[in-house]
GROMACS .gro file of C-alpha atoms in nm:
model
  221
    1MET     CA    1  11.318  13.356  -4.829
    2SER     CA    2  11.588  13.302  -5.087
    3THR     CA    3  11.741  13.614  -5.230
    4VAL     CA    4  11.664  13.660  -5.598
    5SER     CA    5  11.950  13.795  -5.807
    6THR     CA    6  11.873  14.091  -6.029
    7THR     CA    7  12.170  14.070  -6.261
    8GLU     CA    8  12.234  13.866  -6.570
    9THR     CA    9  12.583  13.762  -6.456
   10PRO     CA   10  12.649  13.553  -6.145
   11ALA     CA   11  12.746  13.752  -5.836
   12THR     CA   12  13.012  13.640  -5.591
   13PRO     CA   13  12.884  13.544  -5.245
   14LEU     CA   14  13.056  13.847  -5.092
   15SER     CA   15  12.915  14.097  -5.340
   16GLU     CA   16  12.573  13.930  -5.308
   17SER     CA   17  12.581  13.988  -4.932
   18ALA     CA   18  12.673  14.352  -4.981
   19TYR     CA   19  12.409  14.394  -5.249
   20THR     CA   20  12.131  14.244  -5.037
   21LEU     CA   21  12.223  14.451  -4.732
   22LEU     CA   22  12.247  14.779  -4.921
   23ARG     CA   23  11.943  14.716  -5.140
   24ASP     CA   24  11.713  14.660  -4.845
   25ARG     CA   25  11.849  14.954  -4.649
   26ILE     CA   26  11.791  15.181  -4.948
   27VAL     CA   27  11.451  15.034  -5.036
   28PHE     CA   28  11.322  15.069  -4.680
   29LEU     CA   29  11.475  15.418  -4.652
   30GLU     CA   30  11.716  15.325  -4.375
   31ILE     CA   31  11.964  15.493  -4.607
   32ALA     CA   32  11.770  15.806  -4.691
   33PRO     CA   33  11.740  15.943  -5.046
   34GLY     CA   34  12.047  16.154  -5.123
   35GLN     CA   35  12.245  16.009  -4.833
   36PRO     CA   36  12.601  15.893  -4.912
   37VAL     CA   37  12.684  15.523  -4.911
   38ASN     CA   38  13.008  15.464  -4.725
   39GLU     CA   39  13.202  15.181  -4.889
   40ALA     CA   40  13.446  15.149  -4.602
   41SER     CA   41  13.179  15.119  -4.332
   42ILE     CA   42  12.982  14.859  -4.528
   43ALA     CA   43  13.296  14.658  -4.595
   44ALA     CA   44  13.389  14.672  -4.227
   45GLU     CA   45  13.038  14.577  -4.116
   46LEU     CA   46  13.039  14.269  -4.338
   47GLY     CA   47  13.404  14.188  -4.279
   48ILE     CA   48  13.488  14.200  -4.649
   49GLY     CA   49  13.705  14.406  -4.881
   50ARG     CA   50  13.589  14.707  -5.077
   51THR     CA   51  13.587  14.527  -5.414
   52PRO     CA   52  13.269  14.324  -5.341
   53VAL     CA   53  13.102  14.640  -5.211
   54ARG     CA   54  13.189  14.823  -5.532
   55GLU     CA   55  13.049  14.533  -5.734
   56ALA     CA   56  12.727  14.559  -5.533
   57LEU     CA   57  12.709  14.933  -5.591
   58LYS     CA   58  12.737  14.882  -5.968
   59ARG     CA   59  12.436  14.652  -5.953
   60LEU     CA   60  12.244  14.899  -5.740
   61GLU     CA   61  12.319  15.175  -5.987
   62ALA     CA   62  12.175  14.959  -6.266
   63ASP     CA   63  11.868  14.915  -6.043
   64HIS     CA   64  11.838  15.298  -6.014
   65LEU     CA   65  11.882  15.278  -5.638
   66VAL     CA   66  12.214  15.464  -5.618
   67VAL     CA   67  12.394  15.727  -5.823
   68SER     CA   68  12.771  15.770  -5.844
   69TYR     CA   69  12.964  16.090  -5.908
   70PRO     CA   70  13.335  16.115  -5.989
   71ARG     CA   71  13.539  16.233  -5.689
   72ARG     CA   72  13.222  16.273  -5.482
   73GLY     CA   73  13.117  15.916  -5.414
   74THR     CA   74  12.797  15.714  -5.427
   75PHE     CA   75  12.460  15.825  -5.293
   76ALA     CA   76  12.116  15.671  -5.252
   77SER     CA   77  11.908  15.794  -5.543
   78ASN     CA   78  11.628  16.042  -5.488
   79VAL     CA   79  11.271  15.914  -5.481
   80ASP     CA   80  11.083  16.040  -5.785
   81LEU     CA   81  10.716  16.046  -5.688
   82SER     CA   82  10.621  16.138  -6.045
   83GLU     CA   83  10.725  15.788  -6.156
   84LEU     CA   84  10.433  15.623  -5.974
   85ASN     CA   85  10.199  15.604  -6.272
   86ASP     CA   86  10.470  15.485  -6.511
   87LEU     CA   87  10.570  15.210  -6.269
   88ALA     CA   88  10.206  15.117  -6.209
   89GLU     CA   89  10.143  15.084  -6.582
   90ILE     CA   90  10.410  14.818  -6.612
   91ARG     CA   91  10.331  14.643  -6.284
   92ARG     CA   92   9.963  14.618  -6.377
   93LYS     CA   93  10.067  14.406  -6.674
   94LEU     CA   94  10.341  14.198  -6.514
   95GLU     CA   95  10.225  14.137  -6.156
   96PRO     CA   96   9.922  13.935  -6.278
   97VAL     CA   97  10.151  13.731  -6.503
   98ALA     CA   98  10.373  13.639  -6.208
   99ALA     CA   99  10.072  13.557  -5.990
  100ARG     CA  100   9.917  13.342  -6.262
  101ARG     CA  101  10.239  13.147  -6.314
  102ALA     CA  102  10.284  13.101  -5.940
  103ALA     CA  103   9.929  12.967  -5.907
  104ALA     CA  104   9.971  12.737  -6.205
  105GLY     CA  105  10.254  12.569  -6.017
  106GLN     CA  106  10.081  12.601  -5.678
  107GLY     CA  107  10.384  12.782  -5.542
  108GLY     CA  108  10.635  12.523  -5.658
  109ASP     CA  109  10.944  12.506  -5.436
  110PHE     CA  110  10.814  12.802  -5.236
  111ARG     CA  111  10.490  12.639  -5.125
  112ALA     CA  112  10.602  12.588  -4.766
  113GLN     CA  113  10.713  12.951  -4.741
  114ILE     CA  114  10.377  13.065  -4.877
  115GLU     CA  115  10.197  12.858  -4.613
  116GLU     CA  116  10.418  13.009  -4.341
  117THR     CA  117  10.353  13.360  -4.471
  118ILE     CA  118   9.976  13.311  -4.469
  119ALA     CA  119   9.994  13.188  -4.109
  120SER     CA  120  10.203  13.491  -4.018
  121LEU     CA  121   9.957  13.730  -4.183
  122ASP     CA  122   9.668  13.569  -3.996
  123ALA     CA  123   9.845  13.591  -3.662
  124GLU     CA  124  10.021  13.926  -3.679
  125ARG     CA  125   9.882  14.163  -3.941
  126LEU     CA  126   9.676  14.373  -3.699
  127GLN     CA  127   9.963  14.406  -3.451
  128LEU     CA  128  10.243  14.513  -3.685
  129ASP     CA  129  10.373  14.867  -3.704
  130ARG     CA  130  10.380  15.043  -4.039
  131ALA     CA  131  10.747  14.982  -4.106
  132THR     CA  132  10.701  14.608  -4.052
  133LEU     CA  133  10.388  14.605  -4.266
  134LEU     CA  134  10.589  14.768  -4.543
  135ARG     CA  135  10.852  14.496  -4.520
  136THR     CA  136  10.584  14.227  -4.511
  137ASP     CA  137  10.429  14.361  -4.830
  138THR     CA  138  10.766  14.355  -5.004
  139GLU     CA  139  10.848  14.004  -4.884
  140VAL     CA  140  10.514  13.874  -5.015
  141HIS     CA  141  10.574  14.029  -5.356
  142ARG     CA  142  10.922  13.879  -5.375
  143LEU     CA  143  10.783  13.539  -5.277
  144ILE     CA  144  10.522  13.547  -5.553
  145TYR     CA  145  10.783  13.657  -5.807
  146ALA     CA  146  11.014  13.373  -5.708
  147SER     CA  147  10.723  13.127  -5.729
  148SER     CA  148  10.659  13.229  -6.090
  149GLY     CA  149  10.963  13.031  -6.201
  150ASN     CA  150  11.056  13.290  -6.466
  151GLY     CA  151  11.393  13.445  -6.391
  152HIS     CA  152  11.352  13.735  -6.633
  153LEU     CA  153  11.012  13.819  -6.484
  154VAL     CA  154  11.158  13.801  -6.134
  155GLU     CA  155  11.442  14.035  -6.227
  156THR     CA  156  11.211  14.293  -6.381
  157LEU     CA  157  10.948  14.288  -6.108
  158MET     CA  158  11.204  14.302  -5.828
  159ARG     CA  159  11.346  14.623  -5.970
  160LEU     CA  160  11.003  14.777  -6.016
  161ASP     CA  161  10.883  14.677  -5.671
  162ASP     CA  162  11.196  14.819  -5.507
  163LEU     CA  163  11.129  15.157  -5.667
  164VAL     CA  164  10.760  15.148  -5.576
  165THR     CA  165  10.837  15.049  -5.218
  166ARG     CA  166  11.055  15.358  -5.178
  167ILE     CA  167  10.766  15.574  -5.301
  168TRP     CA  168  10.529  15.401  -5.059
  169GLY     CA  169  10.772  15.448  -4.772
  170THR     CA  170  10.796  15.818  -4.852
  171VAL     CA  171  10.419  15.871  -4.815
  172LEU     CA  172  10.356  15.606  -4.550
  173ASP     CA  173  10.280  15.852  -4.273
  174ARG     CA  174  10.014  16.019  -4.490
  175LEU     CA  175   9.814  15.699  -4.538
  176ASN     CA  176   9.519  15.639  -4.309
  177ASP     CA  177   9.561  15.261  -4.294
  178ILE     CA  178   9.765  15.006  -4.485
  179THR     CA  179   9.659  14.685  -4.311
  180ASP     CA  180   9.388  14.623  -4.570
  181ASN     CA  181   9.642  14.667  -4.849
  182VAL     CA  182   9.875  14.410  -4.698
  183ALA     CA  183   9.584  14.182  -4.602
  184GLU     CA  184   9.493  14.154  -4.970
  185HIS     CA  185   9.799  13.937  -5.003
  186ARG     CA  186   9.639  13.662  -4.797
  187ALA     CA  187   9.374  13.594  -5.058
  188LEU     CA  188   9.634  13.616  -5.334
  189LEU     CA  189   9.869  13.372  -5.164
  190GLN     CA  190   9.579  13.135  -5.097
  191ALA     CA  191   9.484  13.145  -5.465
  192VAL     CA  192   9.841  13.045  -5.546
  193LEU     CA  193   9.828  12.752  -5.304
  194ASP     CA  194   9.488  12.648  -5.437
  195GLY     CA  195   9.619  12.646  -5.792
  196ASP     CA  196   9.367  12.903  -5.916
  197PRO     CA  197   9.550  13.106  -6.186
  198ASP     CA  198   9.244  13.310  -6.290
  199LEU     CA  199   9.175  13.428  -5.935
  200ALA     CA  200   9.543  13.494  -5.861
  201GLU     CA  201   9.575  13.700  -6.179
  202ARG     CA  202   9.267  13.910  -6.094
  203LEU     CA  203   9.370  13.966  -5.732
  204ALA     CA  204   9.719  14.075  -5.835
  205GLU     CA  205   9.578  14.333  -6.077
  206GLU     CA  206   9.333  14.462  -5.816
  207HIS     CA  207   9.613  14.490  -5.562
  208VAL     CA  208   9.826  14.704  -5.792
  209ASP     CA  209   9.528  14.929  -5.865
  210HIS     CA  210   9.441  14.963  -5.495
  211PHE     CA  211   9.800  15.038  -5.403
  212THR     CA  212   9.837  15.300  -5.676
  213SER     CA  213   9.512  15.478  -5.588
  214SER     CA  214   9.606  15.482  -5.217
  215VAL     CA  215   9.942  15.644  -5.286
  216GLN     CA  216   9.789  15.890  -5.534
  217SER     CA  217   9.536  15.990  -5.272
  218ALA     CA  218   9.812  16.045  -5.017
  219LEU     CA  219  10.012  16.255  -5.261
  220SER     CA  220   9.713  16.479  -5.333
  221ARG     CA  221   9.671  16.578  -4.968
   0.00000   0.00000   0.00000
């Protein structure tokens, strides 16, 4: 899947690589909340200088995924569970818009990727561990956003979904089952392929509601 930029100014290829690597490690909690981000180790891992890494960190700070302190360094931001409802309020409005636009264009340039994703969900969804299911959910959301064809919508929803994914990852072990939540994407992706904007819009809204209620239930335990 093509990486979708979340800045208004073009990123250099090197800073884009650093941004993508760090974003996903933070989103999927491989870099834990509050853990320092080591510029030198990331630069060495990617074989690049520190300047592109610093550029990536500036973008991540704008995304609320890291925080920087003078003379202390940069750290993965804490996960604020109290933000769930505020994030859900916005996603409930915008996710259906993205799904509707994606369906109106039947997936556009991403149609083949949508078909591949549906086949993958059919073949593997019951055999995936929770961490992989979490990644699958995120990849599907990013695919639908990209298929919407609206760069501003993509940018906004990517940032929101990254924050929500961190919340979900934090409570993942408290959830009884998430396969149904991820499986909902199959119907949504099929609606996109079928060019059914009304159905895609409704399914996207229902998915956000189901996700939010599942996490709220986990938090109340």
